[in-house]
mmCIF file of C-alpha atoms in Angstrom:
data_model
loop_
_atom_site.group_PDB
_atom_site.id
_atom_site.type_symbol
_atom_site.label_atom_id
_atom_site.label_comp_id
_atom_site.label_asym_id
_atom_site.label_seq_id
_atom_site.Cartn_x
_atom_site.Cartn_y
_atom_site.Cartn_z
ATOM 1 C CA UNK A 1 1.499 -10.333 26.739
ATOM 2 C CA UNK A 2 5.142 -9.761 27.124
ATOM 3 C CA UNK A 3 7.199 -6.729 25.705
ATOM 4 C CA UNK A 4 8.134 -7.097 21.617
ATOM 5 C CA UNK A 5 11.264 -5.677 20.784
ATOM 6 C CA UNK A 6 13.120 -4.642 18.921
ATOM 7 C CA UNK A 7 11.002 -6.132 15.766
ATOM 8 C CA UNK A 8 11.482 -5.132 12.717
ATOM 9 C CA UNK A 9 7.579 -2.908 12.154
ATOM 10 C CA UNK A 10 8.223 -3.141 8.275
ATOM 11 C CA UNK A 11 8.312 -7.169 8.200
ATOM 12 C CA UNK A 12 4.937 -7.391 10.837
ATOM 13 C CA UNK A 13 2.938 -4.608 8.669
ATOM 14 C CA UNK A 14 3.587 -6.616 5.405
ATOM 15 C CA UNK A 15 2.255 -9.594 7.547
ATOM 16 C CA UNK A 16 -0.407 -7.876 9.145
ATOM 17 C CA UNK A 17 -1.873 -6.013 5.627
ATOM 18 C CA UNK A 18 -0.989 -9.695 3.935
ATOM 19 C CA UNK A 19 -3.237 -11.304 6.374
ATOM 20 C CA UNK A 20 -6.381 -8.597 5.027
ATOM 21 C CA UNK A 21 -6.231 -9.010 1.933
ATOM 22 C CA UNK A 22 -5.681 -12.616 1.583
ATOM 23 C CA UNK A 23 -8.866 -13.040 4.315
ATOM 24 C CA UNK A 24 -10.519 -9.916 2.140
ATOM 25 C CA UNK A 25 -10.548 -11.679 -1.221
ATOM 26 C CA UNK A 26 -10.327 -15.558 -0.609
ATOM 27 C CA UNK A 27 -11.458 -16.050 3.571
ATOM 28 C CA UNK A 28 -8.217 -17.481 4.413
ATOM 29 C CA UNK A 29 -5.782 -16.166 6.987
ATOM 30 C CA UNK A 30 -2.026 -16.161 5.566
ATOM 31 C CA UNK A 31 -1.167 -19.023 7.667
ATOM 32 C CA UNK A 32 -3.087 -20.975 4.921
ATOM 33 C CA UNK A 33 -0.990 -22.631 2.972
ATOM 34 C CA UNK A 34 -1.087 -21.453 -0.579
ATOM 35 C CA UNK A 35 -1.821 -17.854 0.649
ATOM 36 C CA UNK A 36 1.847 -18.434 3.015
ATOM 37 C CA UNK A 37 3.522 -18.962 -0.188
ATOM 38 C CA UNK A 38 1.968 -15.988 -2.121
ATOM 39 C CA UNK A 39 3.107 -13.987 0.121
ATOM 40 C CA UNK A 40 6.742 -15.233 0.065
ATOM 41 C CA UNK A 41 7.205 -15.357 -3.237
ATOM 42 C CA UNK A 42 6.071 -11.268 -3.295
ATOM 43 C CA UNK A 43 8.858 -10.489 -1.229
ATOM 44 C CA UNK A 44 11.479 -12.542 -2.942
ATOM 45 C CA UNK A 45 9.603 -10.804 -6.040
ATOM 46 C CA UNK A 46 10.142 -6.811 -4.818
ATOM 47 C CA UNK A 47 13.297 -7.556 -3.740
ATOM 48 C CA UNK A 48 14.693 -8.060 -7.047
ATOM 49 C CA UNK A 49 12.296 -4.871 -8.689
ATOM 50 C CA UNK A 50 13.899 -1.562 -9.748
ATOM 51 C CA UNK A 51 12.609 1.918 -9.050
ATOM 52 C CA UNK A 52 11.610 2.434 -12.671
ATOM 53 C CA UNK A 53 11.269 -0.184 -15.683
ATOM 54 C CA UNK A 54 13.105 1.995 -18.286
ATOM 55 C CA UNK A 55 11.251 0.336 -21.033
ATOM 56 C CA UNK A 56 8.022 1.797 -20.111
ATOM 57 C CA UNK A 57 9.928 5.026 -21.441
ATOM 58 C CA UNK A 58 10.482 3.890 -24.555
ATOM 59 C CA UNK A 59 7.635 3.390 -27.417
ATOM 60 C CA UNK A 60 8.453 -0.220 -28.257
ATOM 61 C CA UNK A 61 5.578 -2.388 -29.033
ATOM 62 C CA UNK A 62 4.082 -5.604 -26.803
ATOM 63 C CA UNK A 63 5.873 -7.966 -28.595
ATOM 64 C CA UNK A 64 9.544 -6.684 -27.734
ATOM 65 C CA UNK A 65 11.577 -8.426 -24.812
ATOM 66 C CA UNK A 66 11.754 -6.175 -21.572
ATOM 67 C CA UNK A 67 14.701 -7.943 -20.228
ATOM 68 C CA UNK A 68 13.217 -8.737 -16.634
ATOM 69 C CA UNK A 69 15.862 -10.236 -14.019
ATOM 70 C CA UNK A 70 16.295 -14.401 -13.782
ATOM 71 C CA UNK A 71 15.127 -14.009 -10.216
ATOM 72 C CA UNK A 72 12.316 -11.205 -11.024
ATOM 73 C CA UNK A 73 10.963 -13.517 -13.319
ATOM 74 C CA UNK A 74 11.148 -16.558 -11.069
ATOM 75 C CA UNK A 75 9.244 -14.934 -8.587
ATOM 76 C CA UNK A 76 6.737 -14.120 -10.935
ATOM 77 C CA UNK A 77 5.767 -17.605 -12.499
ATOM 78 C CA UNK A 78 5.861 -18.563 -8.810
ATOM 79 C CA UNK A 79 3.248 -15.824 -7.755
ATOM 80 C CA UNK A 80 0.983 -16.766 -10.302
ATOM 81 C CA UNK A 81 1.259 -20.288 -9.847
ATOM 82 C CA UNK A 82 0.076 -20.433 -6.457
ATOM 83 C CA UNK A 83 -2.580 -17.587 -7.178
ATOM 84 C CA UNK A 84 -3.852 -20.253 -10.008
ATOM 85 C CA UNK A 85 -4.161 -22.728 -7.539
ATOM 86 C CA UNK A 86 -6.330 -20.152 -5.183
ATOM 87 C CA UNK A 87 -8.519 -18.945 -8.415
ATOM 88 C CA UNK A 88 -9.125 -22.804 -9.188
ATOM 89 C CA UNK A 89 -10.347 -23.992 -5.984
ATOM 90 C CA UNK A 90 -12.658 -21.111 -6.161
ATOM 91 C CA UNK A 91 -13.990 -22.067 -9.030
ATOM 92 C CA UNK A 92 -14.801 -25.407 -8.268
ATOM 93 C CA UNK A 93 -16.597 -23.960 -5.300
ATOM 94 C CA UNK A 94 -18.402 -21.937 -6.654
ATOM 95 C CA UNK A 95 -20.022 -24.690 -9.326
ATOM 96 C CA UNK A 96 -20.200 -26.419 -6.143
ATOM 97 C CA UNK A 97 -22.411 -23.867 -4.228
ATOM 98 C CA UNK A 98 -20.314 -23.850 -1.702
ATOM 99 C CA UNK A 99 -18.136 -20.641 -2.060
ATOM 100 C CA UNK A 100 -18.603 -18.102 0.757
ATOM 101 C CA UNK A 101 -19.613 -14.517 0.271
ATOM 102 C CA UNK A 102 -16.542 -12.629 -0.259
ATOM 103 C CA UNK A 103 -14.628 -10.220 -2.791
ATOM 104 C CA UNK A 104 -13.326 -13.002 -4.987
ATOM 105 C CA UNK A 105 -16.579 -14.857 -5.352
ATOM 106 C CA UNK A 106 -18.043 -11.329 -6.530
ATOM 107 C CA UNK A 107 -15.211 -10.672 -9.062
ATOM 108 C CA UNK A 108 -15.666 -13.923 -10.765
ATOM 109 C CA UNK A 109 -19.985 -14.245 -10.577
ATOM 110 C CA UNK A 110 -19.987 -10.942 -11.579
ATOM 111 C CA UNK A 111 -21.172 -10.461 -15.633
ATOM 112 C CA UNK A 112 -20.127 -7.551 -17.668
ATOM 113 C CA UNK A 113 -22.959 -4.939 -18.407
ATOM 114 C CA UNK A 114 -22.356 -5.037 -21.938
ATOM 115 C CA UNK A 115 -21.280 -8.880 -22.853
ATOM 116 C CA UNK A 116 -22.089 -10.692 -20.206
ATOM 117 C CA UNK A 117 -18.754 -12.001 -20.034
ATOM 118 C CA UNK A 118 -17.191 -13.149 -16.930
ATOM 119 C CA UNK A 119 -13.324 -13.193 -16.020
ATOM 120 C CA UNK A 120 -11.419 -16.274 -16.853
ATOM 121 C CA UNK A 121 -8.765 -17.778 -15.131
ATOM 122 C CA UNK A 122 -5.657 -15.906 -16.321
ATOM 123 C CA UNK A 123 -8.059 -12.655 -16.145
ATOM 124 C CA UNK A 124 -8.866 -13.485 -12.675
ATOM 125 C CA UNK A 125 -4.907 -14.425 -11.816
ATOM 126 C CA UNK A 126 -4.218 -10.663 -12.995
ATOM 127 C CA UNK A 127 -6.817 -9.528 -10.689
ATOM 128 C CA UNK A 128 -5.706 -11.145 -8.286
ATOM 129 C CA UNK A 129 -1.949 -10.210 -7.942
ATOM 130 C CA UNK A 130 -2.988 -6.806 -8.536
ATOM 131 C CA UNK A 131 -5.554 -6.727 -5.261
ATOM 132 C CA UNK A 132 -2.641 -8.033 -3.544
ATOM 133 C CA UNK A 133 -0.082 -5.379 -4.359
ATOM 134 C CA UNK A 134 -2.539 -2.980 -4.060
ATOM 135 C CA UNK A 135 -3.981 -4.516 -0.749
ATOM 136 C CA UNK A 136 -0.908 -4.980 0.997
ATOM 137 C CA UNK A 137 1.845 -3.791 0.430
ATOM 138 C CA UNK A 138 1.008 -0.244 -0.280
ATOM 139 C CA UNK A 139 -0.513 0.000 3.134
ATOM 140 C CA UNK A 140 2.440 -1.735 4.910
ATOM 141 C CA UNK A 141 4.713 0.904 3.800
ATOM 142 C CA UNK A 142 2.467 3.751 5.024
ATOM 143 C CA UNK A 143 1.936 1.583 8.647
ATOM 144 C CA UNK A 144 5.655 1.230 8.948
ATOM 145 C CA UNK A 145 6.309 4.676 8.726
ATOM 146 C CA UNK A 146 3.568 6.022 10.385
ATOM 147 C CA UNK A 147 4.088 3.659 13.659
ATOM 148 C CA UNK A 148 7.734 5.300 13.314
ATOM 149 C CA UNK A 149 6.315 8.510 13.449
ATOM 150 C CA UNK A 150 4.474 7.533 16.605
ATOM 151 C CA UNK A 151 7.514 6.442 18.297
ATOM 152 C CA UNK A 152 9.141 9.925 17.909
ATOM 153 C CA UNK A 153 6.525 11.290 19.329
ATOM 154 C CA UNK A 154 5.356 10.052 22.232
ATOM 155 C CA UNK A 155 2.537 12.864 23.469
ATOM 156 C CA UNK A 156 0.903 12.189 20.203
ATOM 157 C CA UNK A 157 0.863 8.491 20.616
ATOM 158 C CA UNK A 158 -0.512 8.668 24.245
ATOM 159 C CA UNK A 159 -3.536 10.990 22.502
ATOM 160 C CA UNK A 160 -3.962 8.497 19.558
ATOM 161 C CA UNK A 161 -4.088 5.785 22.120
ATOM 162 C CA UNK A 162 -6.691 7.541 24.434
ATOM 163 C CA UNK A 163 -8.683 8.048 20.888
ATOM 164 C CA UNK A 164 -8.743 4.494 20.196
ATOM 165 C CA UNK A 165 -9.850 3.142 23.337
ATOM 166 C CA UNK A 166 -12.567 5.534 23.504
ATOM 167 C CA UNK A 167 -13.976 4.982 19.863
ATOM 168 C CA UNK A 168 -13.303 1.430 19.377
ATOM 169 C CA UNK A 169 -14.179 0.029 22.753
ATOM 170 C CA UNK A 170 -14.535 -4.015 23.255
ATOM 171 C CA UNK A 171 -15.271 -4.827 19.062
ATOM 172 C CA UNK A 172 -14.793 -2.059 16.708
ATOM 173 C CA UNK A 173 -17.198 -1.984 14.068
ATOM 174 C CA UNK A 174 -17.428 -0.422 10.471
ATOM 175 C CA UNK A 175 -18.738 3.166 12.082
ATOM 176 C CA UNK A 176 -16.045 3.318 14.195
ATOM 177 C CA UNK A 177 -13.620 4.571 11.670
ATOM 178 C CA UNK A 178 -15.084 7.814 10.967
ATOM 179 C CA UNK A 179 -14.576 8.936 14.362
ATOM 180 C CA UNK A 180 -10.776 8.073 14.498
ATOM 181 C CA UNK A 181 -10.026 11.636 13.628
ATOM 182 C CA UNK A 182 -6.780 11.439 15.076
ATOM 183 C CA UNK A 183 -5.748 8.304 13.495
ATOM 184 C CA UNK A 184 -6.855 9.178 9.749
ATOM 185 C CA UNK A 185 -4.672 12.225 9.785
ATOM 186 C CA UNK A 186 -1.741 10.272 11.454
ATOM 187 C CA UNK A 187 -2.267 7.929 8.145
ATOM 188 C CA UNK A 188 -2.576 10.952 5.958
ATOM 189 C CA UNK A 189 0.570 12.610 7.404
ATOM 190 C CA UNK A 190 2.731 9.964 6.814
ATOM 191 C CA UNK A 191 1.113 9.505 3.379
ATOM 192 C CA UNK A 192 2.511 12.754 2.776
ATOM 193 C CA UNK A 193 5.982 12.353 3.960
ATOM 194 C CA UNK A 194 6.073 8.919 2.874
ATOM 195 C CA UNK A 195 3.914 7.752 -0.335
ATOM 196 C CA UNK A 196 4.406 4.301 -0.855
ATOM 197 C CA UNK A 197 4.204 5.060 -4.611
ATOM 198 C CA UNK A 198 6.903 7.828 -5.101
ATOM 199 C CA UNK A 199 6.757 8.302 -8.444
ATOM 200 C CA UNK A 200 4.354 7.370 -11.193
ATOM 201 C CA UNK A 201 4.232 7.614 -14.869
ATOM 202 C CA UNK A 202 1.440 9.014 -17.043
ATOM 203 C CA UNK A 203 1.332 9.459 -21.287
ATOM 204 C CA UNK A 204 0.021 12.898 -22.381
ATOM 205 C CA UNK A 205 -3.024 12.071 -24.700
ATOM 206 C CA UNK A 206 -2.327 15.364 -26.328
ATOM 207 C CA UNK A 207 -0.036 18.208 -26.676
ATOM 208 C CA UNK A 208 0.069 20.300 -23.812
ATOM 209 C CA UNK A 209 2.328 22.798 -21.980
ATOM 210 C CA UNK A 210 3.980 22.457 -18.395
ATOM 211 C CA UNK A 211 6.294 25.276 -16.924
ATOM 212 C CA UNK A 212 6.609 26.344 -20.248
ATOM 213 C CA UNK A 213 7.576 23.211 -21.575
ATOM 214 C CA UNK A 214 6.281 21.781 -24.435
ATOM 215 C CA UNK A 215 5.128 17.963 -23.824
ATOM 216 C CA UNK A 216 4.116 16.311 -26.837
ATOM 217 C CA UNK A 217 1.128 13.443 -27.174
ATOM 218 C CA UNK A 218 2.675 10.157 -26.464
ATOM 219 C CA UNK A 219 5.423 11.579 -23.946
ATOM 220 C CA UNK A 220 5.964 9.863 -21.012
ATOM 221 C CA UNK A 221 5.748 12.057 -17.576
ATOM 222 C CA UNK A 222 6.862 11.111 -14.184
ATOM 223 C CA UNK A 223 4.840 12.300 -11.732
ATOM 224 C CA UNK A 224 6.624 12.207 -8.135
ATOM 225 C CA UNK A 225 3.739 12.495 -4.960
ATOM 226 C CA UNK A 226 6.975 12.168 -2.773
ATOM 227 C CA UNK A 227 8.278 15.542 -4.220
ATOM 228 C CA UNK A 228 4.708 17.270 -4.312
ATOM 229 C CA UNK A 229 3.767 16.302 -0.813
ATOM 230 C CA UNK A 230 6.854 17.846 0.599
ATOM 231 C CA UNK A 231 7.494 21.035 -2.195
ATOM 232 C CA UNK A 232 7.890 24.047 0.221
ATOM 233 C CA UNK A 233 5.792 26.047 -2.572
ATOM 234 C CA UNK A 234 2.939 24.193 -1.517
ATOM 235 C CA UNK A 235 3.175 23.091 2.323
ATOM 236 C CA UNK A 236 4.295 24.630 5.568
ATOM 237 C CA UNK A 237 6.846 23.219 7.169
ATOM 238 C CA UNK A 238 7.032 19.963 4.612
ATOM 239 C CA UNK A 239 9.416 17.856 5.914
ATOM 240 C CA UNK A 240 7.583 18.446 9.807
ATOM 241 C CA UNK A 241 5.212 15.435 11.041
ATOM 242 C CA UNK A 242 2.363 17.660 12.106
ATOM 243 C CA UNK A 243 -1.153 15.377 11.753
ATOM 244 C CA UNK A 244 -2.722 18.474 13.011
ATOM 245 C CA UNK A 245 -2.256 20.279 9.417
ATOM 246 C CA UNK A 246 -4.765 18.044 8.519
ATOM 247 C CA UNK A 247 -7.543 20.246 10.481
ATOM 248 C CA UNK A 248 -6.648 23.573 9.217
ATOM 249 C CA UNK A 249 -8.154 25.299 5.766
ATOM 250 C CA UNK A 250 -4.559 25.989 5.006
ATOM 251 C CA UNK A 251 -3.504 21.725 5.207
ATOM 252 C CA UNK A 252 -6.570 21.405 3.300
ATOM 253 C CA UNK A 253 -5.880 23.981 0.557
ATOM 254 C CA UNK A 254 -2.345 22.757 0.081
ATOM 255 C CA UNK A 255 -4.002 18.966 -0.218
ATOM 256 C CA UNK A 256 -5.586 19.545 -3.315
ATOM 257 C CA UNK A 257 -2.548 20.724 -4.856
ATOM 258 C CA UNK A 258 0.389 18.694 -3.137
ATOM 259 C CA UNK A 259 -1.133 15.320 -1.929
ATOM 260 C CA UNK A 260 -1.608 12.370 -4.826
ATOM 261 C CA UNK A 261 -0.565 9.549 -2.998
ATOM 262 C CA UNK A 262 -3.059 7.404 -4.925
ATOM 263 C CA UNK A 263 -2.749 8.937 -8.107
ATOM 264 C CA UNK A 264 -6.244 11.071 -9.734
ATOM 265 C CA UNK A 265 -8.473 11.257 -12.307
ATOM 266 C CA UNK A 266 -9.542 8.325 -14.291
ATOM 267 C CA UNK A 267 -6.476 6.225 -13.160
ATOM 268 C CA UNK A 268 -6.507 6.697 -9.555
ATOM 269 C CA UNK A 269 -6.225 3.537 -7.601
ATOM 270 C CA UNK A 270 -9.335 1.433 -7.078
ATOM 271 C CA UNK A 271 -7.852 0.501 -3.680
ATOM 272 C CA UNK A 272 -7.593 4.490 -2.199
ATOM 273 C CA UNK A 273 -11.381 3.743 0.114
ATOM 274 C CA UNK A 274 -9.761 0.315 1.209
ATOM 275 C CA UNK A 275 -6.806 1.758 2.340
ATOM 276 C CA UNK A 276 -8.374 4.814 4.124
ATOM 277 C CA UNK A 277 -10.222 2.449 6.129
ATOM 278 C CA UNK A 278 -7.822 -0.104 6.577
ATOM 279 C CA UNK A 279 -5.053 1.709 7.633
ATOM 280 C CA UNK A 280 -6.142 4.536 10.433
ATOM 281 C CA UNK A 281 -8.335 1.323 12.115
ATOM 282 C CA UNK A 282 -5.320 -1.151 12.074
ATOM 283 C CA UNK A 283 -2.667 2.095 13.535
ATOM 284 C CA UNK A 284 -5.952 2.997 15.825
ATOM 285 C CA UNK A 285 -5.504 -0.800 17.191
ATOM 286 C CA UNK A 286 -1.881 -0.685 17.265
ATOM 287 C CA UNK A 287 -1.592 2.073 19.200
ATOM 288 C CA UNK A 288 -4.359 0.891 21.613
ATOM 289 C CA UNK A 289 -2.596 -2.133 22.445
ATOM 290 C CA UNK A 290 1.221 -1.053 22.908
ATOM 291 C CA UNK A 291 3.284 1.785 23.287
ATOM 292 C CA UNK A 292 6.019 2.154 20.752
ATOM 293 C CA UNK A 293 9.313 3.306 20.899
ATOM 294 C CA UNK A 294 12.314 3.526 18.438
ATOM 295 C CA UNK A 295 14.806 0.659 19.282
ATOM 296 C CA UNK A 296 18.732 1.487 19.365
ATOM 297 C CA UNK A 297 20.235 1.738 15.950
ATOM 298 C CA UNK A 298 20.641 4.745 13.301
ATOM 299 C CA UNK A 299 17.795 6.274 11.453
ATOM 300 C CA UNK A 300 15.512 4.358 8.961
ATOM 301 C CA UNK A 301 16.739 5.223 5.183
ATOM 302 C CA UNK A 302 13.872 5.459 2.795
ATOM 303 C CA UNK A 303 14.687 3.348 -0.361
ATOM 304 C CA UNK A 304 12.708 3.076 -3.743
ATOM 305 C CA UNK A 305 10.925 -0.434 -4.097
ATOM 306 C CA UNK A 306 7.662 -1.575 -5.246
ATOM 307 C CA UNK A 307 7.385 0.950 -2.304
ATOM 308 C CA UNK A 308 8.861 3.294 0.013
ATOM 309 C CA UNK A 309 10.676 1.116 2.447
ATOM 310 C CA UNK A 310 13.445 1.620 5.135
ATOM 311 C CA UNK A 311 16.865 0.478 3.652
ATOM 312 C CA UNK A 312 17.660 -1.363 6.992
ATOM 313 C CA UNK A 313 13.743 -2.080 8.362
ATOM 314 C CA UNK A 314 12.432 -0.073 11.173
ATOM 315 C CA UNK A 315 12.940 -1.300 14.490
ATOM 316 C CA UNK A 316 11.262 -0.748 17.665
ATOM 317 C CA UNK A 317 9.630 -1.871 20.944
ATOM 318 C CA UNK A 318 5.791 -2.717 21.262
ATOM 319 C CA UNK A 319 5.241 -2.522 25.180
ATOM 320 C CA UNK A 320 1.996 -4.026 25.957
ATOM 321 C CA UNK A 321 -0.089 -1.180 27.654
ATOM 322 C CA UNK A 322 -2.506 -4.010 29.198
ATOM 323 C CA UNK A 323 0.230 -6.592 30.352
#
């Protein structure tokens, strides 16, 4: 295999993570087709996304206009077009008896406890999209940064790789990722530094008091893991990439306090045990198969998307280890 570079990590992650989810919830690799143009459409669809939606601040009811972008909303109808044509197919399959065994089939077999309802289409198109955020493109962000971590560090990446080869061996299988020690708190770390989800907002059910603020029931909060997973009051060294952290009583005190990159409590996101696997197993690989290193240019900007991306991309070099 010859020598990559420089590629841009951020567009290959969002492939990469793409290529799970789509072969996750519907067995089809995003060369398919339908799932190609799903994932196209996202991109022209976070493109045109601001940081926050300022009418989520506001108490207006369902019914008011929230004044989405031409293109925003373009890329929407497309999205859920093609995700229509995915969630129909299945369905015929599955009358059929011919749908294979996989998260989408389970969603839309599966009866509710109560009413013994089962999604409908639109229900299952919501599903859907949200999977696919939630799937991909969270995890992309976190891969991208975290391989650019790597790259400034090359001692580290030599000890990932030596990790990796010695846990995953020929096939890595489902067990394997509790032993990649060193690659879950590389994916932690840059969790920290960089949550794909920077901010978040939350309504308080009931009064209640913060820094001596009153917050009344109904108010709208933003919650910011980028700002709590690097607040000096709670970290050492915040803004330092130090995986290691991750072993210590003190990294694991300040955790609990600083470190909500998937949100908590009743809302946290249904995707946090996908991700955890997902992502140290797919850096784990990366590392494995190539050395990276940062590719001339100036320094990646973080900007506010959907998620935390570089302004510019990343760019490096993958240098096969095994050419």
């Amino acid at each position: 295999m010859a020598t990559r570079g420089p590629v841009d990590i951020d567009a290959e992650m969002s492939h990469a993570t793409a290529d799970v989810i789509f072969r996750t919830l519907f067995s089809v690799p995003i060369e398919d087709a339908v799932a190609g143009g799903v994932y196209a459409a996202f991109r022209d669809y976070q493109r045109t996304q601001p940081l926050l939606n300022l009418a989520a601040f506001l108490p207006l009811p369902r019914w008011v206009p929230r004044f989405h972008r031409r293109a925003t909303l373009r890329a929407a109808r497309r999205i859920r077009a093609l995700i229509r044509q995915l969630v129909e197919a299945r369905r015929n399959a599955i009358a059929q008896g011919r749908a294979p065994d996989d998260l989408a089939t389970k969603i839309m077999t599966m009866a509710d406890p109560v009413d013994g309802r089962r999604f409908d289409d639109d229900e299952m198109i919501d599903q859907v999209a949200v999977f696919f955020l939630a799937g991909h493109e969270t995890s992309a962000s976190v891969l991208s940064w975290a391989l650019y971590l790597l790259a400034l560090d090359p001692v580290l990446q030599e000890t990932l790789a030596t990790e990796a080869a010695e846990v995953l061996g020929g096939a890595p299988d489902f067990g394997a990722v509790s032993r990649l020690k060193l690659a879950r708190d590389v994916f932690r770390e840059a969790l920290r530094l960089y949550p794909p989800v920077p901010m978040m907002v939350r309504e308080a059910r009931c009064p209640v008091t913060f820094r001596n603020r009153q917050v009344g029931a109904g108010s709208q909060v933003v919650i910011s893991p980028w700002h709590l997973g690097r607040h000096r009051a709670i970290w050492d060294a915040p803004d330092a990439f130090c995986p290691a952290r991750w072993q210590g009583a003190e990294g694991r005190a300040a955790a609990r306090d600083g470190f909500i990159p998937f949100s908590a409590g009743p809302r946290v996101c249904p995707g946090a045990g996908f991700a955890m696997i997902e992502g140290p197993l797919l850096l784990a690989l990366i590392a494995r198969a190539f050395r990276i290193t940062r590719a001339p240019g100036p320094e990646p900007v973080p900007v506010a998307q959907l998620t935390v991306r570089a302004r510019d991309g990343i760019r490096v070099r993958l240098d096969p280890r095994n050419p």
